[in-house]
Amino acid sequence: MQLTNDIPRHIAIIMDGNGRWANARGLPRMEGHRAGAESVREAVETCRQLDVDYLTLFAFSSENWKRPKKEIDALMKLLERFLREKLPEMLQQNVRFQTIGRLNMLPANCRRQLDKAVASTRDNDGLTLILALSYGSREEITDAARALAIKAAAGEIDPADIDNDLFSKHLYTANIPDPDLLVRTSGELRISNFLLWQISYSEIVISPKYWPDFRNADLRAAVDEYARRHRRFGTV
Ligand code: FPP
């Protein structure tokens, strides 16, 4: 039974299990990331079909910098190529591309490609695709606290005026509504420093599948599960 009467406005995904997918096949980890890029393409396609407004993908965490340099370099190359190849498609499909994270940590050529994709899709008003890169939620919250402290010290804001709303406006996700649905693949029951503030009331769906195996039908099944849940926001 397809239940699409309650489509999440914003879906966030922790794409996990690329390495294990590759290991299980006796392939190098990078093959898992390459196959994972195809799942990214399908997730975008599904969100467009379902009329989801925002899709946020956890593509590279602050902690991922601790991985072997060879894997990091190959991931950055994959990302750059993905953006170069997909930009015409995003333009044609009216996708607006955005990023969150400490992007200044990324290699210059990668940043150039990201800036180009953000700038050239700025006026699109279809699906907003947000890549979380060099992203960590504690870092994001710390950056927001620092920005507010600087404004308070300069007398631009009164500390008494800091509330949920003002704080949210200083996060990387300032103009993005909170996720309604958070999906994590590969069966792990963890949040892994992803959007800690923003997922306060998100519905969470965990899939046992590794990310490269998580395709169109799996995302639709997660959306159907979301639609079946009764959302109460802490009320009765
Ligand atoms: C998690 O799997 C995945 C990542 C750290 C990288 C995500 C990257 C992609 C999906 C590839 C392409 C993305 C874009 C946007 C082009 P893991 O390596 O942690 O897997 P494991 O837990 O099984 O080792």
Short mmCIF file of C-alpha atoms and ligand atoms in Angstrom, two decimals:
data_model
loop_
_atom_site.label_atom_id
_atom_site.label_comp_id
_atom_site.label_asym_id
_atom_site.label_seq_id
_atom_site.Cartn_x
_atom_site.Cartn_y
_atom_site.Cartn_z
CA MET A 1 0.00 0.00 0.00
CA GLN A 2 1.43 3.38 -0.99
CA LEU A 3 0.74 6.10 1.58
CA THR A 4 1.82 9.43 0.17
CA ASN A 5 -0.74 11.70 1.86
CA ASP A 6 1.85 12.91 4.37
CA ILE A 7 5.03 13.70 2.47
CA PRO A 8 7.89 15.01 4.63
CA ARG A 9 8.89 18.50 3.64
CA HIS A 10 12.51 17.84 4.58
CA ILE A 11 14.32 14.48 4.54
CA ALA A 12 17.80 14.14 6.04
CA ILE A 13 19.89 11.03 5.43
CA ILE A 14 22.93 9.54 7.16
CA MET A 15 24.37 7.56 4.24
CA ASP A 16 26.19 4.76 6.04
CA GLY A 17 27.70 1.43 4.99
CA ASN A 18 29.61 2.16 1.78
CA GLY A 19 32.76 0.54 3.20
CA ARG A 20 30.96 -2.57 4.45
CA TRP A 21 29.12 -2.91 1.13
CA ALA A 22 32.51 -2.98 -0.63
CA ASN A 23 34.12 -5.30 1.96
CA ALA A 24 31.28 -7.79 1.60
CA ARG A 25 32.12 -7.99 -2.12
CA GLY A 26 35.91 -8.12 -1.69
CA LEU A 27 36.18 -4.68 -3.33
CA PRO A 28 38.19 -1.61 -2.27
CA ARG A 29 36.22 0.80 -0.02
CA MET A 30 36.22 3.39 -2.79
CA GLU A 31 34.00 1.12 -4.91
CA GLY A 32 31.42 1.39 -2.13
CA HIS A 33 31.55 5.19 -2.30
CA ARG A 34 31.21 5.06 -6.11
CA ALA A 35 28.15 2.82 -5.82
CA GLY A 36 26.89 5.16 -3.08
CA ALA A 37 26.98 8.07 -5.53
CA GLU A 38 24.37 6.24 -7.63
CA SER A 39 22.13 5.98 -4.54
CA VAL A 40 22.55 9.74 -4.12
CA ARG A 41 21.28 10.22 -7.67
CA GLU A 42 18.26 7.98 -6.94
CA ALA A 43 17.48 9.76 -3.67
CA VAL A 44 17.35 13.08 -5.53
CA GLU A 45 15.12 11.53 -8.18
CA THR A 46 12.74 10.07 -5.59
CA CYS A 47 12.49 13.34 -3.66
CA ARG A 48 11.66 15.19 -6.87
CA GLN A 49 8.98 12.61 -7.72
CA LEU A 50 7.44 12.88 -4.24
CA ASP A 51 7.60 16.68 -4.17
CA VAL A 52 9.85 16.80 -1.12
CA ASP A 53 11.18 20.36 -0.66
CA TYR A 54 14.54 19.69 1.05
CA LEU A 55 16.95 16.74 1.01
CA THR A 56 20.03 16.92 3.27
CA LEU A 57 22.73 14.28 2.81
CA PHE A 58 25.55 13.64 5.28
CA ALA A 59 28.35 13.25 2.75
CA PHE A 60 31.46 13.93 4.87
CA SER A 61 31.67 14.46 8.62
CA SER A 62 34.15 16.44 10.72
CA GLU A 63 35.29 13.06 12.04
CA ASN A 64 35.87 11.69 8.51
CA TRP A 65 39.06 13.81 8.30
CA LYS A 66 40.63 11.09 10.50
CA ARG A 67 40.34 8.54 7.66
CA PRO A 68 43.42 7.56 5.60
CA LYS A 69 44.53 10.42 3.31
CA LYS A 70 44.14 8.18 0.28
CA GLU A 71 40.43 7.61 1.01
CA ILE A 72 39.83 11.31 1.75
CA ASP A 73 41.54 12.39 -1.50
CA ALA A 74 39.54 9.86 -3.52
CA LEU A 75 36.26 10.94 -1.86
CA MET A 76 36.98 14.60 -2.66
CA LYS A 77 37.73 13.69 -6.28
CA LEU A 78 34.49 11.69 -6.46
CA LEU A 79 32.55 14.63 -5.06
CA GLU A 80 34.14 17.06 -7.51
CA ARG A 81 33.40 14.80 -10.48
CA PHE A 82 29.85 14.17 -9.25
CA LEU A 83 29.20 17.92 -9.08
CA ARG A 84 30.77 18.58 -12.47
CA GLU A 85 28.73 15.82 -14.11
CA LYS A 86 25.45 16.51 -12.30
CA LEU A 87 25.35 20.30 -12.51
CA PRO A 88 23.66 20.40 -15.96
CA GLU A 89 21.09 17.88 -14.64
CA MET A 90 20.45 19.94 -11.50
CA LEU A 91 19.92 23.05 -13.64
CA GLN A 92 17.58 21.23 -15.96
CA GLN A 93 15.65 19.67 -13.03
CA ASN A 94 15.25 22.99 -11.19
CA VAL A 95 17.28 21.67 -8.20
CA ARG A 96 18.72 24.30 -5.85
CA PHE A 97 22.06 23.16 -4.48
CA GLN A 98 23.37 24.21 -1.05
CA THR A 99 26.01 23.10 1.45
CA ILE A 100 26.44 23.09 5.21
CA GLY A 101 29.67 22.53 7.13
CA ARG A 102 33.15 23.99 7.54
CA LEU A 103 33.80 24.18 3.82
CA ASN A 104 37.08 26.07 4.23
CA MET A 105 38.62 22.69 5.20
CA LEU A 106 37.91 21.24 1.73
CA PRO A 107 40.47 21.27 -1.12
CA ALA A 108 40.33 24.45 -3.25
CA ASN A 109 39.24 22.73 -6.48
CA CYS A 110 36.41 21.01 -4.63
CA ARG A 111 35.30 24.30 -3.11
CA ARG A 112 35.35 25.97 -6.51
CA GLN A 113 33.04 23.30 -7.90
CA LEU A 114 30.74 23.61 -4.87
CA ASP A 115 30.61 27.41 -5.14
CA LYS A 116 29.82 27.14 -8.83
CA ALA A 117 26.96 24.69 -8.20
CA VAL A 118 25.52 26.87 -5.41
CA ALA A 119 25.78 30.08 -7.46
CA SER A 120 24.35 28.70 -10.68
CA THR A 121 21.36 26.96 -9.03
CA ARG A 122 20.57 29.82 -6.63
CA ASP A 123 17.38 30.90 -8.40
CA ASN A 124 15.94 27.41 -8.86
CA ASP A 125 12.81 26.75 -6.82
CA GLY A 126 12.38 22.98 -7.04
CA LEU A 127 14.03 20.50 -4.65
CA THR A 128 16.74 22.01 -2.42
CA LEU A 129 19.62 19.52 -2.19
CA ILE A 130 21.92 20.19 0.76
CA LEU A 131 25.24 18.40 1.13
CA ALA A 132 26.68 18.29 4.64
CA LEU A 133 30.45 18.41 4.08
CA SER A 134 33.13 18.62 6.74
CA TYR A 135 30.03 18.85 8.92
CA GLY A 136 29.67 18.22 12.62
CA SER A 137 26.68 19.31 14.64
CA ARG A 138 28.65 20.21 17.76
CA GLU A 139 30.95 22.35 15.60
CA GLU A 140 27.87 24.01 14.05
CA ILE A 141 26.37 24.75 17.49
CA THR A 142 29.73 26.06 18.73
CA ASP A 143 30.03 28.32 15.66
CA ALA A 144 26.53 29.69 16.34
CA ALA A 145 27.33 30.32 20.01
CA ARG A 146 30.53 32.14 19.02
CA ALA A 147 28.72 34.29 16.43
CA LEU A 148 26.11 35.27 19.04
CA ALA A 149 28.79 35.99 21.66
CA ILE A 150 30.63 38.26 19.21
CA LYS A 151 27.40 40.17 18.47
CA ALA A 152 26.60 40.46 22.17
CA ALA A 153 30.12 41.71 22.98
CA ALA A 154 29.78 44.31 20.22
CA GLY A 155 26.46 45.44 21.66
CA GLU A 156 24.54 44.37 18.55
CA ILE A 157 22.27 42.03 20.48
CA ASP A 158 21.09 41.80 24.06
CA PRO A 159 21.93 38.35 25.60
CA ALA A 160 18.37 38.36 27.02
CA ASP A 161 17.07 38.20 23.45
CA ILE A 162 18.78 34.87 22.67
CA ASP A 163 15.99 32.35 22.26
CA ASN A 164 15.42 29.19 20.16
CA ASP A 165 14.51 31.21 17.12
CA LEU A 166 17.52 33.56 17.22
CA PHE A 167 19.84 30.63 17.92
CA SER A 168 18.43 28.69 14.93
CA LYS A 169 19.10 31.69 12.72
CA HIS A 170 22.82 31.40 13.53
CA LEU A 171 23.13 27.74 12.57
CA TYR A 172 24.37 26.73 9.09
CA THR A 173 20.76 25.73 8.41
CA ALA A 174 19.42 29.24 9.13
CA ASN A 175 16.93 29.34 6.26
CA ILE A 176 16.11 25.63 6.12
CA PRO A 177 13.15 24.08 7.99
CA ASP A 178 13.98 21.27 10.43
CA PRO A 179 13.96 17.74 8.96
CA ASP A 180 10.64 15.90 9.33
CA LEU A 181 12.24 12.55 8.59
CA LEU A 182 15.75 11.33 9.40
CA VAL A 183 16.88 8.15 7.65
CA ARG A 184 20.00 6.19 8.56
CA THR A 185 21.21 3.20 6.57
CA SER A 186 23.25 0.13 7.54
CA GLY A 187 21.29 -0.57 10.71
CA GLU A 188 23.34 1.54 13.13
CA LEU A 189 21.31 3.18 15.93
CA ARG A 190 23.35 6.37 16.19
CA ILE A 191 23.02 10.06 15.26
CA SER A 192 26.79 10.54 14.76
CA ASN A 193 26.91 14.30 15.37
CA PHE A 194 24.38 15.05 12.60
CA LEU A 195 21.89 17.95 12.92
CA LEU A 196 21.51 17.47 16.71
CA TRP A 197 19.57 20.71 17.17
CA GLN A 198 17.43 20.34 14.04
CA ILE A 199 16.22 16.75 14.58
CA SER A 200 14.61 17.43 17.97
CA TYR A 201 11.20 16.35 16.64
CA SER A 202 12.16 14.41 13.49
CA GLU A 203 10.80 10.93 12.91
CA ILE A 204 13.70 8.46 12.64
CA VAL A 205 13.71 5.50 10.25
CA ILE A 206 16.62 3.06 10.29
CA SER A 207 17.19 0.82 7.28
CA PRO A 208 19.30 -2.33 7.60
CA LYS A 209 20.55 -1.87 4.03
CA TYR A 210 23.99 -0.49 3.22
CA TRP A 211 23.78 2.90 1.48
CA PRO A 212 24.74 1.59 -2.01
CA ASP A 213 21.80 -0.85 -1.77
CA PHE A 214 19.38 1.83 -0.57
CA ARG A 215 17.50 2.81 -3.68
CA ASN A 216 14.26 4.36 -4.91
CA ALA A 217 11.89 1.79 -3.37
CA ASP A 218 13.69 1.92 -0.02
CA LEU A 219 13.33 5.68 0.30
CA ARG A 220 9.67 5.42 -0.69
CA ALA A 221 9.21 2.76 2.03
CA ALA A 222 10.81 5.09 4.60
CA VAL A 223 8.43 7.88 3.54
CA ASP A 224 5.48 5.49 3.85
CA GLU A 225 6.60 4.55 7.37
CA TYR A 226 6.85 8.25 8.20
CA ALA A 227 3.29 8.81 6.93
CA ARG A 228 1.98 6.04 9.21
CA ARG A 229 3.39 7.62 12.36
CA HIS A 230 1.33 9.88 14.50
CA ARG A 231 3.28 13.08 15.02
CA ARG A 232 2.55 14.85 18.32
CA PHE A 233 5.39 17.34 18.93
CA GLY A 234 5.35 16.55 22.65
CA THR A 235 1.61 17.14 23.02
CA VAL A 236 -1.10 14.53 23.58
C1 FPP B 1 29.59 6.27 4.85
O1 FPP B 1 30.04 4.99 4.57
C2 FPP B 1 29.77 7.14 3.73
C3 FPP B 1 30.63 8.20 3.66
C4 FPP B 1 31.56 8.59 4.72
C5 FPP B 1 30.72 9.01 2.45
C6 FPP B 1 29.45 9.28 1.73
C7 FPP B 1 29.78 9.40 0.35
C8 FPP B 1 29.02 8.96 -0.68
C9 FPP B 1 27.68 8.41 -0.54
C10 FPP B 1 29.60 9.00 -2.01
C11 FPP B 1 29.28 10.06 -2.90
C12 FPP B 1 28.59 11.22 -2.37
C13 FPP B 1 28.33 12.27 -3.14
C14 FPP B 1 27.56 13.39 -2.61
C15 FPP B 1 28.78 12.30 -4.53
P1 FPP B 1 31.28 4.42 5.37
O2 FPP B 1 32.49 4.61 4.51
O3 FPP B 1 31.33 5.04 6.71
O4 FPP B 1 30.90 2.91 5.46
P2 FPP B 1 31.29 1.87 6.61
O5 FPP B 1 30.67 2.39 7.88
O6 FPP B 1 30.67 0.61 6.13
O7 FPP B 1 32.79 1.84 6.64
#
